[in-house]
Coordinates of C-alpha atoms and ligand atoms in Angstrom, one line a residue:
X1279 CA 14.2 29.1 26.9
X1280 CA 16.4 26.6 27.1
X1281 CA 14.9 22.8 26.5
X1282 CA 18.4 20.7 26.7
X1283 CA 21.7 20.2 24.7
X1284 CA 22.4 18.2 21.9
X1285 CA 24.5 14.9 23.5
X1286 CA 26.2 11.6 21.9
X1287 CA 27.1 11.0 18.2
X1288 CA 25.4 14.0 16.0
X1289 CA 24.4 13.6 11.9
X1290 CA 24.0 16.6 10.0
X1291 CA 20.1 15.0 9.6
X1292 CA 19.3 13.8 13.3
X1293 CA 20.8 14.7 16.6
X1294 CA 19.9 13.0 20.4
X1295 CA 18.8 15.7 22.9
X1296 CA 18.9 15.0 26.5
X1297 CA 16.3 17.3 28.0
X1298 CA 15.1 18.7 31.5
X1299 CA 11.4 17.8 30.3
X1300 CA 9.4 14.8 27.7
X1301 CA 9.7 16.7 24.6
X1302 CA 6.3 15.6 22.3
X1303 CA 6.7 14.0 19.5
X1304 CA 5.6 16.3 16.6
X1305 CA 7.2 19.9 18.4
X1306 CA 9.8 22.1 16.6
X1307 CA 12.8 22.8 18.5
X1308 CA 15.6 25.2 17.7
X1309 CA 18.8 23.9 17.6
X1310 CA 21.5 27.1 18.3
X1311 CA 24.4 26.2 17.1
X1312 CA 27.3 28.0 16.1
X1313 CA 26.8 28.3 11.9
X1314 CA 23.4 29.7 13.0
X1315 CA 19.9 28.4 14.1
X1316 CA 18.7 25.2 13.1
X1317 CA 15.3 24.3 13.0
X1318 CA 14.6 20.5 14.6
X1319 CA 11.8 18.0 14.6
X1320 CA 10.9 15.9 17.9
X1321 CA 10.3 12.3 16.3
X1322 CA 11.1 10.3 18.9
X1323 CA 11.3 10.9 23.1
X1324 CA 11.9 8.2 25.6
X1325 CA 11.9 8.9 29.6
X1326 CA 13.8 6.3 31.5
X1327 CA 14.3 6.2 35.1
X1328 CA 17.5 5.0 36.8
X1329 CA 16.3 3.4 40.2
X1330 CA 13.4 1.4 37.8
X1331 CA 15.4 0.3 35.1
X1332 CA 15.9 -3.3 36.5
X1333 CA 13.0 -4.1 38.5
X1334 CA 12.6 -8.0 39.3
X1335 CA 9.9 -7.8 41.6
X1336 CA 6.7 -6.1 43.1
X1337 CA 8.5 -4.4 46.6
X1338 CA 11.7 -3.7 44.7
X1339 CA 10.0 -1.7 42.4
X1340 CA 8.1 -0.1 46.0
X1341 CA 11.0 0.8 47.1
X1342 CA 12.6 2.1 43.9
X1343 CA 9.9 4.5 43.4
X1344 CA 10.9 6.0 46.5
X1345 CA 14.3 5.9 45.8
X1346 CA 13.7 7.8 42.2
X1347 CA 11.3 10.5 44.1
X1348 CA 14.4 11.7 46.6
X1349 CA 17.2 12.0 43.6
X1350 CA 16.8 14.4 41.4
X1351 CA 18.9 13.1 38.6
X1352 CA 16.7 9.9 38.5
X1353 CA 15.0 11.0 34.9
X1354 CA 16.5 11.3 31.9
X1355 CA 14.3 12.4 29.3
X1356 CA 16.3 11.9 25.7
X1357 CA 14.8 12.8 22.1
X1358 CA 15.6 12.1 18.9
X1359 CA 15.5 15.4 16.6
X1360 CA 15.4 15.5 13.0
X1361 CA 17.2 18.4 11.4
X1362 CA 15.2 20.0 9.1
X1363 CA 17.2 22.8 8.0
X1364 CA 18.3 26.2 8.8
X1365 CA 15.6 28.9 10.7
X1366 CA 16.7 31.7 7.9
X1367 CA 16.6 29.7 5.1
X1368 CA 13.5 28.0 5.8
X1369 CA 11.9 31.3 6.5
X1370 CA 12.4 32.1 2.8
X1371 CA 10.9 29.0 1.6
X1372 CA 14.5 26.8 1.2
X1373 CA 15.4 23.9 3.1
X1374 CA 19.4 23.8 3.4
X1375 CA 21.1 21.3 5.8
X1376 CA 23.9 21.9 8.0
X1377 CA 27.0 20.9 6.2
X1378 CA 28.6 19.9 9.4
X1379 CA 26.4 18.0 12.1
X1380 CA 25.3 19.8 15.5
X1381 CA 28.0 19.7 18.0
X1382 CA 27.3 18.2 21.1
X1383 CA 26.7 20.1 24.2
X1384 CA 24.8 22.5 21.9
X1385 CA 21.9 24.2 23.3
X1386 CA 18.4 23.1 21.9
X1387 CA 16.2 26.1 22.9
X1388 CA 12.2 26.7 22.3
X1389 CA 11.0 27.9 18.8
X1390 CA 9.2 31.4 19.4
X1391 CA 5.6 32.3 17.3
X1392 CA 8.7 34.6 16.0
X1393 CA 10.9 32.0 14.4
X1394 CA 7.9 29.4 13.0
X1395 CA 5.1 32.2 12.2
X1396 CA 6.8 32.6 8.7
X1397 CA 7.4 29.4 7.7
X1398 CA 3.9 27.6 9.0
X1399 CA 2.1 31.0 7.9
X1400 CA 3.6 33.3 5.4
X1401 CA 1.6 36.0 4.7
X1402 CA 0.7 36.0 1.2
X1403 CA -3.2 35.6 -0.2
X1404 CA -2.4 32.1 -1.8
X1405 CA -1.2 30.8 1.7
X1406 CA -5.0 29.9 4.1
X1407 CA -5.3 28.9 7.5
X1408 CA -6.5 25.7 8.7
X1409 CA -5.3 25.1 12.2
X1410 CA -2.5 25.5 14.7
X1411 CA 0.6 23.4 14.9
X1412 CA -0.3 20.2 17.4
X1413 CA 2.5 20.7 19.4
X1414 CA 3.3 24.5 19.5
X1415 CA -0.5 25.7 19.5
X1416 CA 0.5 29.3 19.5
X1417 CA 1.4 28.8 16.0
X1418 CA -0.9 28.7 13.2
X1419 CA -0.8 26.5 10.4
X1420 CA -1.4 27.6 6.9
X1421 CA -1.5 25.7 3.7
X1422 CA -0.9 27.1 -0.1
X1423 CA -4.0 26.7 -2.0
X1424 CA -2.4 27.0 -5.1
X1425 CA 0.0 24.0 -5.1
X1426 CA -3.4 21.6 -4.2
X1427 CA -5.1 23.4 -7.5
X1428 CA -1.6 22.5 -9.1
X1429 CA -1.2 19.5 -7.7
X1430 CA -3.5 17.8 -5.8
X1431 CA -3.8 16.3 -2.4
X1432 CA -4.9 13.2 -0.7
X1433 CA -6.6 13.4 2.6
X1434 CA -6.5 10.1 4.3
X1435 CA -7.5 8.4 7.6
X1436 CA -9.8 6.2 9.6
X1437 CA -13.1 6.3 9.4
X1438 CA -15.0 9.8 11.6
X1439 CA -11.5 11.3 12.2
X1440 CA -11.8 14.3 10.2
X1441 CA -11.2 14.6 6.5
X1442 CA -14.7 16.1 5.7
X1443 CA -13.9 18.8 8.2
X1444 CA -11.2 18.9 6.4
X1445 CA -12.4 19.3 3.0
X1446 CA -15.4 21.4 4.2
X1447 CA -12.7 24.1 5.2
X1448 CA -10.9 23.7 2.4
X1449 CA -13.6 24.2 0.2
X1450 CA -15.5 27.4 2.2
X1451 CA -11.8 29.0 1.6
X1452 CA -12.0 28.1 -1.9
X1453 CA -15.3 29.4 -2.4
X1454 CA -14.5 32.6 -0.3
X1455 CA -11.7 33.8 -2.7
X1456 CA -14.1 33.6 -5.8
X1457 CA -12.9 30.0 -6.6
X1458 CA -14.9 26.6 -8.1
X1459 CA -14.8 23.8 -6.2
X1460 CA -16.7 20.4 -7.0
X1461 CA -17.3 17.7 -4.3
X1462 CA -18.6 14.5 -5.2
X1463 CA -20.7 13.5 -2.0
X1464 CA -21.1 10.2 -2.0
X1465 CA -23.0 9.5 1.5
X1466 CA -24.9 13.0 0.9
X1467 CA -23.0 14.6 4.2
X1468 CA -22.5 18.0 2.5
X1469 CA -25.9 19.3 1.3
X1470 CA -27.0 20.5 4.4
X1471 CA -23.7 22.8 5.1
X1472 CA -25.1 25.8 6.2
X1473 CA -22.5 28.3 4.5
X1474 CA -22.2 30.9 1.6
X1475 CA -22.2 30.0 -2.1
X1476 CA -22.8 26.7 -1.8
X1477 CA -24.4 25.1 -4.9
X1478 CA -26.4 21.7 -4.2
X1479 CA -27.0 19.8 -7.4
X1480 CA -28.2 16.2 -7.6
X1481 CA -25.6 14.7 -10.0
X1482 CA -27.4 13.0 -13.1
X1483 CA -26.1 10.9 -16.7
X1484 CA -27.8 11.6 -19.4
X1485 CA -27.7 8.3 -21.4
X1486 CA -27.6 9.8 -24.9
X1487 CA -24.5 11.3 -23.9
X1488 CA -23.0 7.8 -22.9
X1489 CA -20.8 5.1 -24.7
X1490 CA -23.0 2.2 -24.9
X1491 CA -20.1 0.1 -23.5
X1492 CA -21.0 2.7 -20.3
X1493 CA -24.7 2.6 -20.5
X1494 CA -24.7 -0.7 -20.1
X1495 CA -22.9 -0.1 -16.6
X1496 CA -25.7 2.5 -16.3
X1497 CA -28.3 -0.2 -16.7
X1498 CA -26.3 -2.9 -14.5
X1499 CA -26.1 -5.3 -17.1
X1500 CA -23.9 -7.8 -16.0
X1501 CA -20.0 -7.3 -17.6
X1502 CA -20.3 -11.0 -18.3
X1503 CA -23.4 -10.8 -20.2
X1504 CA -22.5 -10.8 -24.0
X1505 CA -25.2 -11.2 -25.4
X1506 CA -27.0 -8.2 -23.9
X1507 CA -24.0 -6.2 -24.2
X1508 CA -24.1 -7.1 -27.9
X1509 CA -27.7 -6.3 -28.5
X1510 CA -27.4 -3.2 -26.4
X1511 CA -24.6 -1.8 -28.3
X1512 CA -26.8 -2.9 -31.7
X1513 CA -29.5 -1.1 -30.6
X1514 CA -28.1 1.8 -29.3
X1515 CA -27.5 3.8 -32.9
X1516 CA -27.2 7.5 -33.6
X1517 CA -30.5 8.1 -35.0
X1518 CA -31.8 6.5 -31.8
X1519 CA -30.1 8.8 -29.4
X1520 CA -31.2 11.5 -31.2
X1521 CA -34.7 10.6 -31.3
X1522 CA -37.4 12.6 -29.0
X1523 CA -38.7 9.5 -27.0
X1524 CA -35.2 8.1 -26.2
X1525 CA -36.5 5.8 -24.0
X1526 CA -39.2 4.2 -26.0
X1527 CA -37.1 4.4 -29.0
X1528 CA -34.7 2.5 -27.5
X1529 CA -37.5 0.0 -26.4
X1530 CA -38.9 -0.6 -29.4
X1531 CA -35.5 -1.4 -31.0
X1532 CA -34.4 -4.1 -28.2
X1533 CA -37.3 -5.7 -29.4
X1534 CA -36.8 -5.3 -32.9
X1535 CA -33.7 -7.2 -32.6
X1536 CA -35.2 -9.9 -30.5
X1537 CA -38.1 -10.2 -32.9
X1538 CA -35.6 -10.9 -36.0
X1539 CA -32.8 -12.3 -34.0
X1540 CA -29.5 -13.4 -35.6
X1541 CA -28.8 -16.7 -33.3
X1542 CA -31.6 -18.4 -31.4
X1543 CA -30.1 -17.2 -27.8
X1544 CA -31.1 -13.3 -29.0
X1545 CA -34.3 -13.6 -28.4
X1546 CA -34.6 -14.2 -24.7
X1547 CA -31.3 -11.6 -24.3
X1548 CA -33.5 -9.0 -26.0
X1549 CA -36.1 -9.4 -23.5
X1550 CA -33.5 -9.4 -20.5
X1551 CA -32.4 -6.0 -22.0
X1552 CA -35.8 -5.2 -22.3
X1553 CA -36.1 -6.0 -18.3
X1554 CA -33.0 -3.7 -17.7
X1555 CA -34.4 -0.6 -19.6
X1556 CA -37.1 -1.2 -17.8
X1557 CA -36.2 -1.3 -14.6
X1558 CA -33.6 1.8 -14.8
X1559 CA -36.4 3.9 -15.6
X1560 CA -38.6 3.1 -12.4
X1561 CA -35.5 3.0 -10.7
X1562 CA -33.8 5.6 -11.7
X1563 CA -36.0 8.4 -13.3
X1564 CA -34.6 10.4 -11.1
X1565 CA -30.9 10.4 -12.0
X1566 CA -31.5 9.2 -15.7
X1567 CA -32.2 11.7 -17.5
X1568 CA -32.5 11.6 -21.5
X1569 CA -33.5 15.2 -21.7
X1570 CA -31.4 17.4 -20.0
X1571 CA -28.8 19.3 -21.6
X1572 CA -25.5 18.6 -20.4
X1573 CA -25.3 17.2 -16.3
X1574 CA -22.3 19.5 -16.3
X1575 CA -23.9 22.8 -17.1
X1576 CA -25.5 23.1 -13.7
X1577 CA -22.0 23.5 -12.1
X1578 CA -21.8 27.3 -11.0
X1579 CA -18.2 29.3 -11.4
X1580 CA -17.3 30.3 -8.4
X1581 CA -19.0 28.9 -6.1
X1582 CA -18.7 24.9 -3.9
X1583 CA -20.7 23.1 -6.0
X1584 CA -22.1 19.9 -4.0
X1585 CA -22.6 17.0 -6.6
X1586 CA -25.3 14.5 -4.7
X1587 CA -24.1 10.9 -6.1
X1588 CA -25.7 9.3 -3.1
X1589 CA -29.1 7.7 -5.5
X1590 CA -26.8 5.9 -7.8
X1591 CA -25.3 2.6 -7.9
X1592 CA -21.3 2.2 -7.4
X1593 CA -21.7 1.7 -10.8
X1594 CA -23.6 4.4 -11.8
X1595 CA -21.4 6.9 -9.4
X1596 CA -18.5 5.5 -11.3
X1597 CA -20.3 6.7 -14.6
X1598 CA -21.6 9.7 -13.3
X1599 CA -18.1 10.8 -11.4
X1600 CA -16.1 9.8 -15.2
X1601 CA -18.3 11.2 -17.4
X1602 CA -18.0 14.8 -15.2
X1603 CA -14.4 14.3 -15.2
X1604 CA -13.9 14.2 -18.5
X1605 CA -16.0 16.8 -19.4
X1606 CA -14.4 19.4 -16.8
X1607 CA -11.3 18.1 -18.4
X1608 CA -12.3 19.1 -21.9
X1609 CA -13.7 22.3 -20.9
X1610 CA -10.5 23.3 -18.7
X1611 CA -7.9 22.0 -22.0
X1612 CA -10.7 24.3 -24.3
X1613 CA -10.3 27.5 -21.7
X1614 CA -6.4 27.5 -21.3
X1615 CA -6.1 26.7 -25.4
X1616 CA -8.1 29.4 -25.9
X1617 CA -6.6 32.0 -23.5
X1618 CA -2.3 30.7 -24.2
X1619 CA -3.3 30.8 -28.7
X1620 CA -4.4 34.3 -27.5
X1621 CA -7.8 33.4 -29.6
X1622 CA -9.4 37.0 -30.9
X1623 CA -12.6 35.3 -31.1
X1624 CA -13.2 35.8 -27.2
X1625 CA -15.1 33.1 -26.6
X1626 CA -16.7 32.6 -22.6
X1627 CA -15.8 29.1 -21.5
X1628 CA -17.7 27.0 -18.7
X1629 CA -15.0 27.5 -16.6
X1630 CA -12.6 30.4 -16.9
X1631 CA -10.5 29.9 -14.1
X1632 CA -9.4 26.7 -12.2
X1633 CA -11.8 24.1 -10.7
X1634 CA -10.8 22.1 -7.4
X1635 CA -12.4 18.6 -7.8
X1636 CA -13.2 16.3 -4.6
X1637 CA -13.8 12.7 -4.3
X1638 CA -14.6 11.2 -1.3
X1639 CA -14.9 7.0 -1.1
X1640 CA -11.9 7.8 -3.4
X1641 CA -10.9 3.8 -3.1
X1642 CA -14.6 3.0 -4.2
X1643 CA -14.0 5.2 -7.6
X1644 CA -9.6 4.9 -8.0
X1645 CA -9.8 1.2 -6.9
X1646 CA -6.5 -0.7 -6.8
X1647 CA -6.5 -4.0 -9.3
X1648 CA -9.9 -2.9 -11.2
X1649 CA -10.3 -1.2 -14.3
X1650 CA -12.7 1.9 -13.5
X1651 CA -14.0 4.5 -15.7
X1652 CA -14.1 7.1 -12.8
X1653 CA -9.8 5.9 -12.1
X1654 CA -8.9 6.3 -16.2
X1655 CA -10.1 10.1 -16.3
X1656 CA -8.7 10.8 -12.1
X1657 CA -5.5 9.5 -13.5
X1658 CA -5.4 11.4 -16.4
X1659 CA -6.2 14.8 -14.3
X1660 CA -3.5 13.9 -11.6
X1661 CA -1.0 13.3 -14.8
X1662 CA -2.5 16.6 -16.6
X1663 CA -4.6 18.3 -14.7
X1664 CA -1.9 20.5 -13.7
X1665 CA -1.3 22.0 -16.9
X1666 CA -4.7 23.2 -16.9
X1667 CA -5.8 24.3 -14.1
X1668 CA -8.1 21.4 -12.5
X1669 CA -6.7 20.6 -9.3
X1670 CA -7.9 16.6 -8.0
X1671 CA -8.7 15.8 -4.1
X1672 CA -8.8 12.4 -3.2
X1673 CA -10.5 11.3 0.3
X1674 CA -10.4 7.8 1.7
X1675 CA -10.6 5.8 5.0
X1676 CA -9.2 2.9 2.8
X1677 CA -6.0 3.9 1.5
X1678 CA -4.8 0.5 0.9
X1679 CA -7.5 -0.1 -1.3
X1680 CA -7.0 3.3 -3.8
X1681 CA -4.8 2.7 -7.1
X1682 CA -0.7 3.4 -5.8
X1683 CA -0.2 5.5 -9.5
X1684 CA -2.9 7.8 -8.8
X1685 CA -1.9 8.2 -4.9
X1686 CA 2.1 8.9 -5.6
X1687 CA 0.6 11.7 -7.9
X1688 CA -1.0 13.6 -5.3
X1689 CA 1.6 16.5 -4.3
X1690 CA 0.0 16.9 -1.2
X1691 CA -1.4 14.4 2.0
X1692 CA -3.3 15.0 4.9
X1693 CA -2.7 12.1 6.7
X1694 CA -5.2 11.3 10.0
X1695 CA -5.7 8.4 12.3
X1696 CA -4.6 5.5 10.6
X1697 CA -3.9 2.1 12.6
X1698 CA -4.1 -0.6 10.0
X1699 CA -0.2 -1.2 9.0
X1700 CA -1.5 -1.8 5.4
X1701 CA -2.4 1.6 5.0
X1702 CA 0.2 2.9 6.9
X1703 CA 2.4 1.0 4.1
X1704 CA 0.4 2.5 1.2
X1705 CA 0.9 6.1 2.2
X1706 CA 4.9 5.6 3.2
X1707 CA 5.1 4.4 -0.4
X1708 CA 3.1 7.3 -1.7
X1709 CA 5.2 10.1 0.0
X1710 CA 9.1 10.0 0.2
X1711 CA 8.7 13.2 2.3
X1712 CA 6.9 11.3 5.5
X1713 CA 9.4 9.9 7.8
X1714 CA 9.0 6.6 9.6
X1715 CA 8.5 7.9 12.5
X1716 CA 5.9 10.2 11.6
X1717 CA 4.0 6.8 10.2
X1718 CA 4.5 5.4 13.3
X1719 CA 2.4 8.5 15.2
X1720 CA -0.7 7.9 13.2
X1721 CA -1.9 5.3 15.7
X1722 CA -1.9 8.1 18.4
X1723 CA -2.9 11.1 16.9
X1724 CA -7.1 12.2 17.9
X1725 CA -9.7 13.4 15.9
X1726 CA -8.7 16.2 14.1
X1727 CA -5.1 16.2 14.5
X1728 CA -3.3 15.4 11.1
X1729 CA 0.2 15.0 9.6
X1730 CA 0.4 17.4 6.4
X1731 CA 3.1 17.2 3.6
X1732 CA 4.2 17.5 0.5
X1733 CA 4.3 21.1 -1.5
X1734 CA 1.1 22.8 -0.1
X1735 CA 3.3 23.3 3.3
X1736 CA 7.2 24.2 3.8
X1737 CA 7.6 21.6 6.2
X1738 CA 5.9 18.6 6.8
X1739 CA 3.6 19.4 9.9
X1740 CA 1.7 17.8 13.0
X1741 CA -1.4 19.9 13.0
X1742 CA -4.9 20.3 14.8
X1743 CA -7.5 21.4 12.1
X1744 CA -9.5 24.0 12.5
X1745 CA -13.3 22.5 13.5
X1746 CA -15.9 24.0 11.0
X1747 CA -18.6 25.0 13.2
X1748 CA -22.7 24.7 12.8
X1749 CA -21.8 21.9 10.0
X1750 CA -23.8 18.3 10.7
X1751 CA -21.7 16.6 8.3
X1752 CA -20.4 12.9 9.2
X1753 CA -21.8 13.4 13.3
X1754 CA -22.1 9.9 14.8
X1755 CA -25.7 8.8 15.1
X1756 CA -26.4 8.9 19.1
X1757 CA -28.7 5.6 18.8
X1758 CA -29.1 5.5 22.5
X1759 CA -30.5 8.9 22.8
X1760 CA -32.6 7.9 20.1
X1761 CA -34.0 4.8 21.4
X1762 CA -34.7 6.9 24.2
X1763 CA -37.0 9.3 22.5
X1764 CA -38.5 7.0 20.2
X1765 CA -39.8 4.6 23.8
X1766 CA -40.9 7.9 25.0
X1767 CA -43.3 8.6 21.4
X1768 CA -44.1 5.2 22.1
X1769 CA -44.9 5.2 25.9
X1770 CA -46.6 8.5 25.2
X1771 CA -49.0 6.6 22.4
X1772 CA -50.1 3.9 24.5
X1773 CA -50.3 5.8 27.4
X1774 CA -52.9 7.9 25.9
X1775 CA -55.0 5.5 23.9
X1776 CA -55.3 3.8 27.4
X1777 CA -56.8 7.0 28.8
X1778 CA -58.8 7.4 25.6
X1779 CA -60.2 3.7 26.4
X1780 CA -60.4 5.1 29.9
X1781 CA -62.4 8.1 29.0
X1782 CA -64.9 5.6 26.6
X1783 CA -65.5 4.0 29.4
X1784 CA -65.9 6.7 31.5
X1785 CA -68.3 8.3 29.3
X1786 CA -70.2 4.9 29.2
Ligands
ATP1968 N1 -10.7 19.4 13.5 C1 -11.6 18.9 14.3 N2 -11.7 19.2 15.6 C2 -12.6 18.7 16.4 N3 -13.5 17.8 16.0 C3 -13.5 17.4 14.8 C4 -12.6 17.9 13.8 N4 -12.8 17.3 12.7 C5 -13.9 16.5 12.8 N5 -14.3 16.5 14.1 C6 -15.4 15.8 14.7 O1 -15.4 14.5 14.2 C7 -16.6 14.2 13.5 C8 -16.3 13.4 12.3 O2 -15.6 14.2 11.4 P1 -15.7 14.0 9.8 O3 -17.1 13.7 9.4 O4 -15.0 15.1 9.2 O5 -14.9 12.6 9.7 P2 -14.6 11.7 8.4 O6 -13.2 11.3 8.5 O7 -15.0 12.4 7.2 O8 -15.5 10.4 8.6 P3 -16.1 9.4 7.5 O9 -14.9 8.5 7.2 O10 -17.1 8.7 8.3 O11 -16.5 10.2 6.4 C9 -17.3 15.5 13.2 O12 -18.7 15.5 13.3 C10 -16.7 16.4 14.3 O13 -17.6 16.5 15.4
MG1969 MG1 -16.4 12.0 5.7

């Protein structure tokens, strides 16, 4: 079907189309010209009318109207179309550019389910569906699972837009092909996902596993506090993380080096530290844990393992969150090691096969201008991670605020929502592959709709994702309905103790 023709001054990267309808930004065209078809990219579309161009007042622009209904040639609907490459080579996974640009008065016709199919959904078991293109609906949109294992993705937008979805369907696929995933839930929105082979674990530190430089984040002893660091890290020995009572041991040894202090100011420290340990342990008895084997070892192969952080502290998160990290890391290097030096001794590793990591509040945990333990070991697994098999996910509604090193190394983006220009910024800088005038579509796009790029698609795509359904992750609270019930309760309670007080009476 024939859309419009190519018209003024043509590059062999963008060509103007005038058309006989609004072409939406974000549709694929086909562009036929005569080296073969080319595959286009609405980014831009402008309607203009010639009878209201120059309106200067209120019963001009009456009688214009009128004017512009009777002519026919009144609109001109005009589109700017980036080239993205040609149909055949695209369809094989290349993107080669037209030496010569579009000629104009060539025809830009409709792209068929027959022409996109294979490039937004080859058929191949590594490639998974997660919606339809926004723009050309009958066409679904796939992503490859294996370059977000290989190198990671970043799924960004405005707060109740979509990314959960998002990573909920991600991770069902995951977990559907026999794979690990691990999601760091920070606001617990995930435990009560009603689907197969999921693995609810409340995440936990064990402190004898800890640094005491790190327990001391554990125990939210302030960073400026150096004299309780100090006695802290004197107190915190081998022998006494090996002993059976950790806690008490620990204890008794804060006050063993308060009772014999070195400087005068020790003594009151030691009891502040005392105050801490204290307090951790009523506090936190549930996620501090001295004898558990290692956190880690509750993490089930193969399944979509949901890591509860929502007890802890930022700070304790951060702990929890590096201290998994770095042990999935070690465990991941250990596994391929093992399996490339072709070891005889056939040793079963934690995790066999690769491990898809998510962290939502990412810019809570990867924070721009802050030294974070949970940001040292993401880095190092979007740097390495590759290499072995541990694939990172990164989800924020605060792009602006996560670390730019660890962003650019994501390989992927979902990109939702986003109307603040200082996250728009962040992500143009983090991906050379989105346009400007993709950016500039973020404002518009609904709930659910996303800009993907990067390696896990061919082309960069304007998408609707797939709604998971019979999840109640991330619903907004419907306070007014609630209010509503919770007068009724109330109404009800008063309204029958007064006929109790009616019946005493009654019965007097
Ligand atoms: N692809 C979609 N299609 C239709 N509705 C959707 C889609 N994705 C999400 N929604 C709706 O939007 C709501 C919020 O989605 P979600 O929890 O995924 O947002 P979020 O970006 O994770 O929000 P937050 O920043 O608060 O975590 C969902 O409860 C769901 O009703
Ligand atoms: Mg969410």
């Amino acid at each position: 079907m024939t859309l419009g023709f190519v018209i003024g001054e043509s590059k062999p990267t963008l060509v103007t189309a005038q058309t006989s309808r609004s072409l939406p930004i974000g549709e694929y065209v086909i562009i036929d010209s005569q080296d073969g078809k080319i595959v286009g990219l609405a980014e831009k579309s402008v309607v203009s009318s010639a009878a209201l161009g120059d309106i200067k007042n209120y019963d001009e622009a009456l009688e214009s109207i009128e004017v512009a209904e009777l002519n026919k040639r009144d609109k001109s609907y005009t589109a700017s179309i980036r080239i993205l490459g040609f149909l055949e080579s695209l369809q094989k996974g290349k993107a080669i550019l037209p030496a010569v640009p579009p000629i104009p008065g060539t025809q830009v016709i409709k792209a068929t389910k027959e022409d996109l199919g294979q490039i937004f959904g080859p058929e191949n078991n590594e490639w998974i569906k997660i919606g339809n293109l926004l723009r050309n609906s009958e066409i679904d949109s796939l992503i490859n699972l294996n370059k977000i294992v290989s190198r990671h993705v970043g799924i960004l937008a405005m707060t109740g837009m979509g990314k959960s979805n998002l990573v909920t369907l991600l991770a069902m696929q995951i977990a559907k092909l026999d794979g690990t995933v691990i999601i760091f839930d920070y606001h617990n929105d995930y435990s009560d996902l009603n689907i197969p082979k999921i693995n609810v674990i409340d995440a936990k530190i064990n402190p004898r596993l800890l640094e005491a430089d790190t327990l001391s984040d554990v125990l939210e002893i302030r960073e400026s506090a150096d004299v309780q660091q100090r006695i802290l890290r004197l107190a915190f020995t081998p022998e006494i993380k090996e002993s059976a009572n950790f806690w008490e041991a620990l204890d008794e040894q804060v006050q063993y080096i308060g009772a014999n202090p070195e400087r005068k100011e020790d003594r009151h420290s030691a009891d502040r530290v005392q105050d801490k340990i204290d307090d951790a342990r009523n506090r936190a008895s549930e996620i501090l844990d001295p004898d558990m084997t290692n956190p880690v070892g509750l993490i089930k192969e193969g399944r979509l393992n949901i890591l509860n952080v929502s007890e802890f502290t930022d700070k304790q998160a951060n702990v929890a969150i590096s201290y998994y990290l770095q042990e999935l890391l070690a465990d991941r290097k250990a596994a391929v090691n093992a399996k490339s030096a072709k070891s005889k001794l056939k040793r079963n590793y934690r995790f066999n096969t690769p491990i898809f990591v998510i962290i939502e509040e990412a810019h809570v945990f990867i924070p721009k201008n802050e030294d974070a333990k949970a940001k040292y070991w993401a880095g190092k697994i979007a740097r390495e991670g590759r290499k072995f098999g541990l694939g990172l996910g990164i989800v924020s509604q605060r792009p602006r605020d996560i670390d730019a090193n660890v962003l650019s190394q994501m390989g992927s983006l979902a990109v939702m929502k986003i109307v603040q220009e200082d996250d728009q910024r962040q992500i143009a800088s983090a991906a050379e592959s989105i346009s400007r005038e993709f950016i500039s579509q973020l404002t518009s796009l609904n709930i659910g709709d996303s800009v993907l790029v990067g390696q896990w698609v061919n082309l960069p795509a304007i998408v609707h994702i797939d709604e998971v359904k019979g999840k109640t992750i991330g619903s907004d609270q419907n306070a007014v309905g609630e209010w509503a019930v919770a007068k009724k309760i109330d109404d009800a309670g008063t309204k029958s103790s007064q006929d109790l007080v009616q019946k005493d009476l009654l019965m007097d």
